[in-house]
Amino acid sequence: MRDEDPDCVDLDLSGLKCPLPVLRTRKALRSLPAGRTLVVTCTDPLAALDIPNLVREEGARLDAVERRAERLLFRITVSARPPHS
Protein backbone atom coordinates (compact mmCIF):
# COMPACT_ATOMS: atom_id res chain seq x y z
CA MET A 1 0.00 0.00 0.00
CA ARG A 2 2.89 2.38 0.62
CA ASP A 3 4.58 3.79 -2.38
CA GLU A 4 7.70 5.92 -2.34
CA ASP A 5 5.67 9.04 -1.64
CA PRO A 6 7.78 11.40 0.50
CA ASP A 7 4.55 12.86 1.96
CA CYS A 8 3.57 9.44 3.31
CA VAL A 9 4.09 8.61 7.00
CA ASP A 10 3.98 5.01 8.25
CA LEU A 11 2.54 4.23 11.68
CA ASP A 12 2.93 0.58 12.72
CA LEU A 13 0.57 -0.19 15.61
CA SER A 14 0.85 -3.97 15.34
CA GLY A 15 0.26 -5.73 18.64
CA LEU A 16 -1.60 -2.84 20.27
CA LYS A 17 -5.14 -3.41 21.52
CA CYS A 18 -8.11 -1.06 21.64
CA PRO A 19 -8.12 1.84 22.41
CA LEU A 20 -4.40 2.42 21.68
CA PRO A 21 -4.57 2.16 17.86
CA VAL A 22 -7.26 4.85 17.72
CA LEU A 23 -5.53 7.12 20.24
CA ARG A 24 -2.18 6.94 18.47
CA THR A 25 -3.77 7.37 15.04
CA ARG A 26 -5.63 10.46 16.28
CA LYS A 27 -2.41 11.93 17.66
CA ALA A 28 -0.61 11.29 14.36
CA LEU A 29 -3.44 12.78 12.27
CA ARG A 30 -3.50 15.93 14.38
CA SER A 31 0.27 16.35 14.09
CA LEU A 32 0.38 16.18 10.28
CA PRO A 33 -0.37 19.08 7.93
CA ALA A 34 -3.17 18.89 5.38
CA GLY A 35 -2.30 16.88 2.30
CA ARG A 36 0.00 14.43 4.05
CA THR A 37 -0.74 10.73 3.88
CA LEU A 38 -0.70 8.41 6.88
CA VAL A 39 -0.51 4.63 6.47
CA VAL A 40 -1.56 2.86 9.67
CA THR A 41 -0.91 -0.85 10.24
CA CYS A 42 -2.95 -2.59 12.97
CA THR A 43 -3.50 -6.14 14.17
CA ASP A 44 -6.44 -5.38 16.48
CA PRO A 45 -9.62 -6.60 14.71
CA LEU A 46 -11.62 -3.72 16.24
CA ALA A 47 -9.51 -1.29 14.21
CA ALA A 48 -11.62 -2.26 11.17
CA LEU A 49 -14.48 -0.30 12.77
CA ASP A 50 -12.63 2.17 14.96
CA ILE A 51 -10.15 3.66 12.49
CA PRO A 52 -12.73 4.52 9.78
CA ASN A 53 -14.92 6.17 12.46
CA LEU A 54 -11.95 8.15 13.74
CA VAL A 55 -11.04 9.27 10.21
CA ARG A 56 -14.59 10.55 9.70
CA GLU A 57 -14.57 12.35 13.08
CA GLU A 58 -11.22 14.00 12.29
CA GLY A 59 -12.39 15.17 8.87
CA ALA A 60 -9.68 13.19 7.09
CA ARG A 61 -10.17 10.94 4.06
CA LEU A 62 -9.87 7.14 4.14
CA ASP A 63 -8.33 6.32 0.76
CA ALA A 64 -7.88 2.56 1.12
CA VAL A 65 -8.18 -0.35 3.53
CA GLU A 66 -6.21 -3.50 2.88
CA ARG A 67 -5.99 -6.79 4.76
CA ARG A 68 -2.70 -8.70 4.76
CA ALA A 69 -3.01 -11.87 6.85
CA GLU A 70 -3.73 -10.59 10.40
CA ARG A 71 -2.77 -7.03 9.54
CA LEU A 72 -5.07 -4.21 8.51
CA LEU A 73 -3.58 -1.29 6.58
CA PHE A 74 -5.36 2.05 6.36
CA ARG A 75 -4.26 4.76 3.93
CA ILE A 76 -5.50 8.13 5.20
CA THR A 77 -5.11 11.62 3.75
CA VAL A 78 -5.11 14.48 6.24
CA SER A 79 -7.59 17.20 5.28
CA ALA A 80 -7.55 20.87 6.23
CA ARG A 81 -9.55 21.28 9.42
CA PRO A 82 -10.10 23.83 12.14
CA PRO A 83 -7.82 23.58 15.19
CA HIS A 84 -9.05 21.36 18.01
CA SER A 85 -9.99 22.92 21.29
PDB file of N, CA and C in Angstrom:
ATOM      1  N   MET A   1       0.822  -1.181   0.000  1.00  0.00           N
ATOM      2  CA  MET A   1       0.000   0.000   0.000  1.00  0.00           C
ATOM      3  C   MET A   1       0.874   1.255   0.000  1.00  0.00           C
ATOM      4  N   ARG A   2       2.030   1.202   0.579  1.00  0.00           N
ATOM      5  CA  ARG A   2       2.891   2.378   0.622  1.00  0.00           C
ATOM      6  C   ARG A   2       3.718   2.436  -0.641  1.00  0.00           C
ATOM      7  N   ASP A   3       3.697   3.595  -1.251  1.00  0.00           N
ATOM      8  CA  ASP A   3       4.581   3.791  -2.375  1.00  0.00           C
ATOM      9  C   ASP A   3       5.745   4.642  -1.878  1.00  0.00           C
ATOM     10  N   GLU A   4       6.550   5.132  -2.757  1.00  0.00           N
ATOM     11  CA  GLU A   4       7.701   5.925  -2.345  1.00  0.00           C
ATOM     12  C   GLU A   4       7.348   7.403  -2.241  1.00  0.00           C
ATOM     13  N   ASP A   5       6.153   7.685  -1.810  1.00  0.00           N
ATOM     14  CA  ASP A   5       5.672   9.041  -1.639  1.00  0.00           C
ATOM     15  C   ASP A   5       6.358   9.678  -0.431  1.00  0.00           C
ATOM     16  N   PRO A   6       7.098  10.770  -0.625  1.00  0.00           N
ATOM     17  CA  PRO A   6       7.778  11.404   0.502  1.00  0.00           C
ATOM     18  C   PRO A   6       6.810  12.054   1.485  1.00  0.00           C
ATOM     19  N   ASP A   7       5.556  12.283   1.063  1.00  0.00           N
ATOM     20  CA  ASP A   7       4.551  12.861   1.956  1.00  0.00           C
ATOM     21  C   ASP A   7       3.803  11.798   2.756  1.00  0.00           C
ATOM     22  N   CYS A   8       4.238  10.551   2.635  1.00  0.00           N
ATOM     23  CA  CYS A   8       3.574   9.440   3.306  1.00  0.00           C
ATOM     24  C   CYS A   8       4.306   9.094   4.602  1.00  0.00           C
ATOM     25  N   VAL A   9       3.546   8.961   5.688  1.00  0.00           N
ATOM     26  CA  VAL A   9       4.091   8.608   6.995  1.00  0.00           C
ATOM     27  C   VAL A   9       3.531   7.247   7.386  1.00  0.00           C
ATOM     28  N   ASP A  10       4.410   6.333   7.800  1.00  0.00           N
ATOM     29  CA  ASP A  10       3.977   5.005   8.253  1.00  0.00           C
ATOM     30  C   ASP A  10       3.840   4.989   9.767  1.00  0.00           C
ATOM     31  N   LEU A  11       2.768   4.385  10.253  1.00  0.00           N
ATOM     32  CA  LEU A  11       2.538   4.227  11.681  1.00  0.00           C
ATOM     33  C   LEU A  11       2.196   2.760  11.928  1.00  0.00           C
ATOM     34  N   ASP A  12       3.141   2.007  12.471  1.00  0.00           N
ATOM     35  CA  ASP A  12       2.929   0.580  12.724  1.00  0.00           C
ATOM     36  C   ASP A  12       2.453   0.387  14.158  1.00  0.00           C
ATOM     37  N   LEU A  13       1.192   0.008  14.303  1.00  0.00           N
ATOM     38  CA  LEU A  13       0.574  -0.191  15.610  1.00  0.00           C
ATOM     39  C   LEU A  13       0.284  -1.668  15.858  1.00  0.00           C
ATOM     40  N   SER A  14       1.026  -2.524  15.192  1.00  0.00           N
ATOM     41  CA  SER A  14       0.853  -3.974  15.345  1.00  0.00           C
ATOM     42  C   SER A  14       1.052  -4.369  16.799  1.00  0.00           C
ATOM     43  N   GLY A  15       0.157  -5.224  17.276  1.00  0.00           N
ATOM     44  CA  GLY A  15       0.261  -5.731  18.639  1.00  0.00           C
ATOM     45  C   GLY A  15      -0.475  -4.899  19.670  1.00  0.00           C
ATOM     46  N   LEU A  16      -0.882  -3.691  19.320  1.00  0.00           N
ATOM     47  CA  LEU A  16      -1.604  -2.841  20.272  1.00  0.00           C
ATOM     48  C   LEU A  16      -3.090  -3.159  20.234  1.00  0.00           C
ATOM     49  N   LYS A  17      -3.710  -3.122  21.392  1.00  0.00           N
ATOM     50  CA  LYS A  17      -5.145  -3.409  21.519  1.00  0.00           C
ATOM     51  C   LYS A  17      -5.919  -2.123  21.760  1.00  0.00           C
ATOM     52  N   CYS A  18      -7.194  -2.163  21.435  1.00  0.00           N
ATOM     53  CA  CYS A  18      -8.114  -1.058  21.642  1.00  0.00           C
ATOM     54  C   CYS A  18      -8.009  -0.572  23.094  1.00  0.00           C
ATOM     55  N   PRO A  19      -7.909   0.712  23.309  1.00  0.00           N
ATOM     56  CA  PRO A  19      -8.117   1.843  22.412  1.00  0.00           C
ATOM     57  C   PRO A  19      -6.825   2.441  21.840  1.00  0.00           C
ATOM     58  N   LEU A  20      -5.679   1.816  22.082  1.00  0.00           N
ATOM     59  CA  LEU A  20      -4.403   2.417  21.681  1.00  0.00           C
ATOM     60  C   LEU A  20      -4.275   2.708  20.184  1.00  0.00           C
ATOM     61  N   PRO A  21      -4.701   1.817  19.274  1.00  0.00           N
ATOM     62  CA  PRO A  21      -4.570   2.164  17.859  1.00  0.00           C
ATOM     63  C   PRO A  21      -5.306   3.458  17.484  1.00  0.00           C
ATOM     64  N   VAL A  22      -6.489   3.650  18.022  1.00  0.00           N
ATOM     65  CA  VAL A  22      -7.258   4.854  17.718  1.00  0.00           C
ATOM     66  C   VAL A  22      -6.591   6.079  18.336  1.00  0.00           C
ATOM     67  N   LEU A  23      -6.153   5.968  19.573  1.00  0.00           N
ATOM     68  CA  LEU A  23      -5.532   7.116  20.243  1.00  0.00           C
ATOM     69  C   LEU A  23      -4.255   7.549  19.536  1.00  0.00           C
ATOM     70  N   ARG A  24      -3.442   6.593  19.141  1.00  0.00           N
ATOM     71  CA  ARG A  24      -2.182   6.937  18.468  1.00  0.00           C
ATOM     72  C   ARG A  24      -2.415   7.434  17.044  1.00  0.00           C
ATOM     73  N   THR A  25      -3.435   6.881  16.381  1.00  0.00           N
ATOM     74  CA  THR A  25      -3.766   7.372  15.041  1.00  0.00           C
ATOM     75  C   THR A  25      -4.272   8.807  15.122  1.00  0.00           C
ATOM     76  N   ARG A  26      -5.126   9.097  16.098  1.00  0.00           N
ATOM     77  CA  ARG A  26      -5.632  10.460  16.279  1.00  0.00           C
ATOM     78  C   ARG A  26      -4.472  11.436  16.504  1.00  0.00           C
ATOM     79  N   LYS A  27      -3.556  11.064  17.365  1.00  0.00           N
ATOM     80  CA  LYS A  27      -2.409  11.928  17.661  1.00  0.00           C
ATOM     81  C   LYS A  27      -1.591  12.183  16.386  1.00  0.00           C
ATOM     82  N   ALA A  28      -1.376  11.144  15.596  1.00  0.00           N
ATOM     83  CA  ALA A  28      -0.606  11.287  14.356  1.00  0.00           C
ATOM     84  C   ALA A  28      -1.347  12.177  13.362  1.00  0.00           C
ATOM     85  N   LEU A  29      -2.659  11.962  13.200  1.00  0.00           N
ATOM     86  CA  LEU A  29      -3.440  12.778  12.266  1.00  0.00           C
ATOM     87  C   LEU A  29      -3.389  14.252  12.640  1.00  0.00           C
ATOM     88  N   ARG A  30      -3.486  14.538  13.923  1.00  0.00           N
ATOM     89  CA  ARG A  30      -3.497  15.927  14.380  1.00  0.00           C
ATOM     90  C   ARG A  30      -2.123  16.586  14.267  1.00  0.00           C
ATOM     91  N   SER A  31      -1.084  15.782  14.175  1.00  0.00           N
ATOM     92  CA  SER A  31       0.265  16.352  14.088  1.00  0.00           C
ATOM     93  C   SER A  31       0.712  16.595  12.647  1.00  0.00           C
ATOM     94  N   LEU A  32      -0.022  16.065  11.688  1.00  0.00           N
ATOM     95  CA  LEU A  32       0.376  16.183  10.283  1.00  0.00           C
ATOM     96  C   LEU A  32      -0.371  17.325   9.594  1.00  0.00           C
ATOM     97  N   PRO A  33       0.309  18.020   8.681  1.00  0.00           N
ATOM     98  CA  PRO A  33      -0.368  19.080   7.926  1.00  0.00           C
ATOM     99  C   PRO A  33      -1.298  18.492   6.864  1.00  0.00           C
ATOM    100  N   ALA A  34      -2.232  19.303   6.424  1.00  0.00           N
ATOM    101  CA  ALA A  34      -3.167  18.894   5.376  1.00  0.00           C
ATOM    102  C   ALA A  34      -2.397  18.455   4.138  1.00  0.00           C
ATOM    103  N   GLY A  35      -2.911  17.401   3.510  1.00  0.00           N
ATOM    104  CA  GLY A  35      -2.297  16.883   2.296  1.00  0.00           C
ATOM    105  C   GLY A  35      -1.339  15.733   2.526  1.00  0.00           C
ATOM    106  N   ARG A  36      -0.891  15.558   3.752  1.00  0.00           N
ATOM    107  CA  ARG A  36       0.000  14.435   4.046  1.00  0.00           C
ATOM    108  C   ARG A  36      -0.799  13.149   4.098  1.00  0.00           C
ATOM    109  N   THR A  37      -0.119  12.042   3.858  1.00  0.00           N
ATOM    110  CA  THR A  37      -0.744  10.727   3.877  1.00  0.00           C
ATOM    111  C   THR A  37      -0.181   9.928   5.047  1.00  0.00           C
ATOM    112  N   LEU A  38      -1.068   9.257   5.756  1.00  0.00           N
ATOM    113  CA  LEU A  38      -0.703   8.407   6.883  1.00  0.00           C
ATOM    114  C   LEU A  38      -1.127   6.987   6.548  1.00  0.00           C
ATOM    115  N   VAL A  39      -0.183   6.042   6.648  1.00  0.00           N
ATOM    116  CA  VAL A  39      -0.506   4.628   6.474  1.00  0.00           C
ATOM    117  C   VAL A  39      -0.376   3.964   7.841  1.00  0.00           C
ATOM    118  N   VAL A  40      -1.499   3.473   8.342  1.00  0.00           N
ATOM    119  CA  VAL A  40      -1.563   2.865   9.668  1.00  0.00           C
ATOM    120  C   VAL A  40      -1.694   1.357   9.509  1.00  0.00           C
ATOM    121  N   THR A  41      -0.846   0.614  10.220  1.00  0.00           N
ATOM    122  CA  THR A  41      -0.905  -0.846  10.243  1.00  0.00           C
ATOM    123  C   THR A  41      -1.342  -1.282  11.633  1.00  0.00           C
ATOM    124  N   CYS A  42      -2.394  -2.107  11.694  1.00  0.00           N
ATOM    125  CA  CYS A  42      -2.947  -2.588  12.970  1.00  0.00           C
ATOM    126  C   CYS A  42      -3.156  -4.097  12.906  1.00  0.00           C
ATOM    127  N   THR A  43      -3.139  -4.726  14.069  1.00  0.00           N
ATOM    128  CA  THR A  43      -3.498  -6.137  14.173  1.00  0.00           C
ATOM    129  C   THR A  43      -4.774  -6.330  14.998  1.00  0.00           C
ATOM    130  N   ASP A  44      -5.222  -5.298  15.677  1.00  0.00           N
ATOM    131  CA  ASP A  44      -6.438  -5.380  16.482  1.00  0.00           C
ATOM    132  C   ASP A  44      -7.649  -5.427  15.549  1.00  0.00           C
ATOM    133  N   PRO A  45      -8.470  -6.493  15.605  1.00  0.00           N
ATOM    134  CA  PRO A  45      -9.620  -6.596  14.709  1.00  0.00           C
ATOM    135  C   PRO A  45     -10.616  -5.446  14.858  1.00  0.00           C
ATOM    136  N   LEU A  46     -10.695  -4.835  16.045  1.00  0.00           N
ATOM    137  CA  LEU A  46     -11.624  -3.719  16.243  1.00  0.00           C
ATOM    138  C   LEU A  46     -11.222  -2.485  15.444  1.00  0.00           C
ATOM    139  N   ALA A  47      -9.977  -2.431  15.011  1.00  0.00           N
ATOM    140  CA  ALA A  47      -9.513  -1.293  14.207  1.00  0.00           C
ATOM    141  C   ALA A  47     -10.309  -1.178  12.907  1.00  0.00           C
ATOM    142  N   ALA A  48     -10.834  -2.282  12.407  1.00  0.00           N
ATOM    143  CA  ALA A  48     -11.618  -2.263  11.168  1.00  0.00           C
ATOM    144  C   ALA A  48     -12.842  -1.355  11.302  1.00  0.00           C
ATOM    145  N   LEU A  49     -13.359  -1.204  12.504  1.00  0.00           N
ATOM    146  CA  LEU A  49     -14.483  -0.299  12.769  1.00  0.00           C
ATOM    147  C   LEU A  49     -14.011   1.041  13.310  1.00  0.00           C
ATOM    148  N   ASP A  50     -13.049   0.978  14.231  1.00  0.00           N
ATOM    149  CA  ASP A  50     -12.635   2.171  14.963  1.00  0.00           C
ATOM    150  C   ASP A  50     -11.875   3.181  14.114  1.00  0.00           C
ATOM    151  N   ILE A  51     -10.959   2.731  13.278  1.00  0.00           N
ATOM    152  CA  ILE A  51     -10.148   3.662  12.487  1.00  0.00           C
ATOM    153  C   ILE A  51     -11.010   4.417  11.469  1.00  0.00           C
ATOM    154  N   PRO A  52     -11.871   3.744  10.700  1.00  0.00           N
ATOM    155  CA  PRO A  52     -12.734   4.519   9.784  1.00  0.00           C
ATOM    156  C   PRO A  52     -13.606   5.549  10.510  1.00  0.00           C
ATOM    157  N   ASN A  53     -14.122   5.209  11.691  1.00  0.00           N
ATOM    158  CA  ASN A  53     -14.916   6.168  12.464  1.00  0.00           C
ATOM    159  C   ASN A  53     -14.067   7.358  12.893  1.00  0.00           C
ATOM    160  N   LEU A  54     -12.854   7.082  13.343  1.00  0.00           N
ATOM    161  CA  LEU A  54     -11.945   8.154  13.742  1.00  0.00           C
ATOM    162  C   LEU A  54     -11.638   9.076  12.564  1.00  0.00           C
ATOM    163  N   VAL A  55     -11.363   8.486  11.409  1.00  0.00           N
ATOM    164  CA  VAL A  55     -11.040   9.270  10.214  1.00  0.00           C
ATOM    165  C   VAL A  55     -12.198  10.213   9.892  1.00  0.00           C
ATOM    166  N   ARG A  56     -13.399   9.732   9.963  1.00  0.00           N
ATOM    167  CA  ARG A  56     -14.590  10.548   9.702  1.00  0.00           C
ATOM    168  C   ARG A  56     -14.687  11.678  10.736  1.00  0.00           C
ATOM    169  N   GLU A  57     -14.495  11.346  12.015  1.00  0.00           N
ATOM    170  CA  GLU A  57     -14.565  12.351  13.083  1.00  0.00           C
ATOM    171  C   GLU A  57     -13.504  13.432  12.910  1.00  0.00           C
ATOM    172  N   GLU A  58     -12.338  13.051  12.441  1.00  0.00           N
ATOM    173  CA  GLU A  58     -11.223  14.002  12.294  1.00  0.00           C
ATOM    174  C   GLU A  58     -11.302  14.796  10.993  1.00  0.00           C
ATOM    175  N   GLY A  59     -12.252  14.458  10.126  1.00  0.00           N
ATOM    176  CA  GLY A  59     -12.391  15.173   8.871  1.00  0.00           C
ATOM    177  C   GLY A  59     -11.345  14.794   7.842  1.00  0.00           C
ATOM    178  N   ALA A  60     -10.685  13.673   8.049  1.00  0.00           N
ATOM    179  CA  ALA A  60      -9.683  13.189   7.092  1.00  0.00           C
ATOM    180  C   ALA A  60     -10.383  12.316   6.048  1.00  0.00           C
ATOM    181  N   ARG A  61      -9.600  11.773   5.118  1.00  0.00           N
ATOM    182  CA  ARG A  61     -10.172  10.940   4.058  1.00  0.00           C
ATOM    183  C   ARG A  61      -9.528   9.558   4.109  1.00  0.00           C
ATOM    184  N   LEU A  62     -10.343   8.522   4.178  1.00  0.00           N
ATOM    185  CA  LEU A  62      -9.869   7.136   4.141  1.00  0.00           C
ATOM    186  C   LEU A  62      -9.769   6.721   2.681  1.00  0.00           C
ATOM    187  N   ASP A  63      -8.549   6.613   2.181  1.00  0.00           N
ATOM    188  CA  ASP A  63      -8.326   6.322   0.764  1.00  0.00           C
ATOM    189  C   ASP A  63      -8.366   4.835   0.451  1.00  0.00           C
ATOM    190  N   ALA A  64      -7.916   4.008   1.388  1.00  0.00           N
ATOM    191  CA  ALA A  64      -7.877   2.563   1.124  1.00  0.00           C
ATOM    192  C   ALA A  64      -7.768   1.805   2.442  1.00  0.00           C
ATOM    193  N   VAL A  65      -8.333   0.604   2.429  1.00  0.00           N
ATOM    194  CA  VAL A  65      -8.182  -0.349   3.527  1.00  0.00           C
ATOM    195  C   VAL A  65      -7.758  -1.658   2.886  1.00  0.00           C
ATOM    196  N   GLU A  66      -6.739  -2.259   3.445  1.00  0.00           N
ATOM    197  CA  GLU A  66      -6.212  -3.500   2.882  1.00  0.00           C
ATOM    198  C   GLU A  66      -5.944  -4.482   4.018  1.00  0.00           C
ATOM    199  N   ARG A  67      -6.275  -5.743   3.781  1.00  0.00           N
ATOM    200  CA  ARG A  67      -5.988  -6.791   4.765  1.00  0.00           C
ATOM    201  C   ARG A  67      -4.848  -7.643   4.236  1.00  0.00           C
ATOM    202  N   ARG A  68      -3.837  -7.818   5.082  1.00  0.00           N
ATOM    203  CA  ARG A  68      -2.700  -8.697   4.764  1.00  0.00           C
ATOM    204  C   ARG A  68      -2.526  -9.649   5.932  1.00  0.00           C
ATOM    205  N   ALA A  69      -3.016 -10.864   5.765  1.00  0.00           N
ATOM    206  CA  ALA A  69      -3.013 -11.866   6.851  1.00  0.00           C
ATOM    207  C   ALA A  69      -3.734 -11.265   8.051  1.00  0.00           C
ATOM    208  N   GLU A  70      -3.068 -11.147   9.206  1.00  0.00           N
ATOM    209  CA  GLU A  70      -3.725 -10.587  10.403  1.00  0.00           C
ATOM    210  C   GLU A  70      -3.641  -9.079  10.456  1.00  0.00           C
ATOM    211  N   ARG A  71      -2.978  -8.472   9.503  1.00  0.00           N
ATOM    212  CA  ARG A  71      -2.772  -7.025   9.540  1.00  0.00           C
ATOM    213  C   ARG A  71      -3.805  -6.276   8.694  1.00  0.00           C
ATOM    214  N   LEU A  72      -4.219  -5.142   9.235  1.00  0.00           N
ATOM    215  CA  LEU A  72      -5.073  -4.206   8.508  1.00  0.00           C
ATOM    216  C   LEU A  72      -4.242  -2.970   8.215  1.00  0.00           C
ATOM    217  N   LEU A  73      -4.287  -2.499   6.964  1.00  0.00           N
ATOM    218  CA  LEU A  73      -3.582  -1.288   6.582  1.00  0.00           C
ATOM    219  C   LEU A  73      -4.603  -0.249   6.132  1.00  0.00           C
ATOM    220  N   PHE A  74      -4.463   0.934   6.667  1.00  0.00           N
ATOM    221  CA  PHE A  74      -5.355   2.048   6.355  1.00  0.00           C
ATOM    222  C   PHE A  74      -4.530   3.164   5.738  1.00  0.00           C
ATOM    223  N   ARG A  75      -4.923   3.632   4.574  1.00  0.00           N
ATOM    224  CA  ARG A  75      -4.260   4.764   3.929  1.00  0.00           C
ATOM    225  C   ARG A  75      -5.186   5.968   4.097  1.00  0.00           C
ATOM    226  N   ILE A  76      -4.693   6.985   4.800  1.00  0.00           N
ATOM    227  CA  ILE A  76      -5.501   8.131   5.203  1.00  0.00           C
ATOM    228  C   ILE A  76      -4.832   9.409   4.703  1.00  0.00           C
ATOM    229  N   THR A  77      -5.619  10.306   4.128  1.00  0.00           N
ATOM    230  CA  THR A  77      -5.108  11.620   3.748  1.00  0.00           C
ATOM    231  C   THR A  77      -5.652  12.646   4.732  1.00  0.00           C
ATOM    232  N   VAL A  78      -4.740  13.438   5.282  1.00  0.00           N
ATOM    233  CA  VAL A  78      -5.110  14.476   6.237  1.00  0.00           C
ATOM    234  C   VAL A  78      -5.733  15.633   5.462  1.00  0.00           C
ATOM    235  N   SER A  79      -6.891  16.081   5.915  1.00  0.00           N
ATOM    236  CA  SER A  79      -7.586  17.203   5.277  1.00  0.00           C
ATOM    237  C   SER A  79      -7.391  18.455   6.116  1.00  0.00           C
ATOM    238  N   ALA A  80      -7.582  19.609   5.479  1.00  0.00           N
ATOM    239  CA  ALA A  80      -7.554  20.869   6.232  1.00  0.00           C
ATOM    240  C   ALA A  80      -8.732  20.858   7.194  1.00  0.00           C
ATOM    241  N   ARG A  81      -8.486  21.272   8.404  1.00  0.00           N
ATOM    242  CA  ARG A  81      -9.545  21.278   9.419  1.00  0.00           C
ATOM    243  C   ARG A  81      -9.278  22.378  10.425  1.00  0.00           C
ATOM    244  N   PRO A  82     -10.313  22.801  11.117  1.00  0.00           N
ATOM    245  CA  PRO A  82     -10.104  23.827  12.139  1.00  0.00           C
ATOM    246  C   PRO A  82      -9.307  23.247  13.300  1.00  0.00           C
ATOM    247  N   PRO A  83      -8.572  24.088  14.039  1.00  0.00           N
ATOM    248  CA  PRO A  83      -7.816  23.581  15.186  1.00  0.00           C
ATOM    249  C   PRO A  83      -8.750  23.005  16.244  1.00  0.00           C
ATOM    250  N   HIS A  84      -8.256  22.001  16.950  1.00  0.00           N
ATOM    251  CA  HIS A  84      -9.046  21.362  18.012  1.00  0.00           C
ATOM    252  C   HIS A  84      -8.934  22.178  19.281  1.00  0.00           C
ATOM    253  N   SER A  85     -10.023  22.191  20.027  1.00  0.00           N
ATOM    254  CA  SER A  85      -9.989  22.918  21.293  1.00  0.00           C
ATOM    255  C   SER A  85      -9.581  22.020  22.420  1.00  0.00           C
TER     256      SER A  85
END
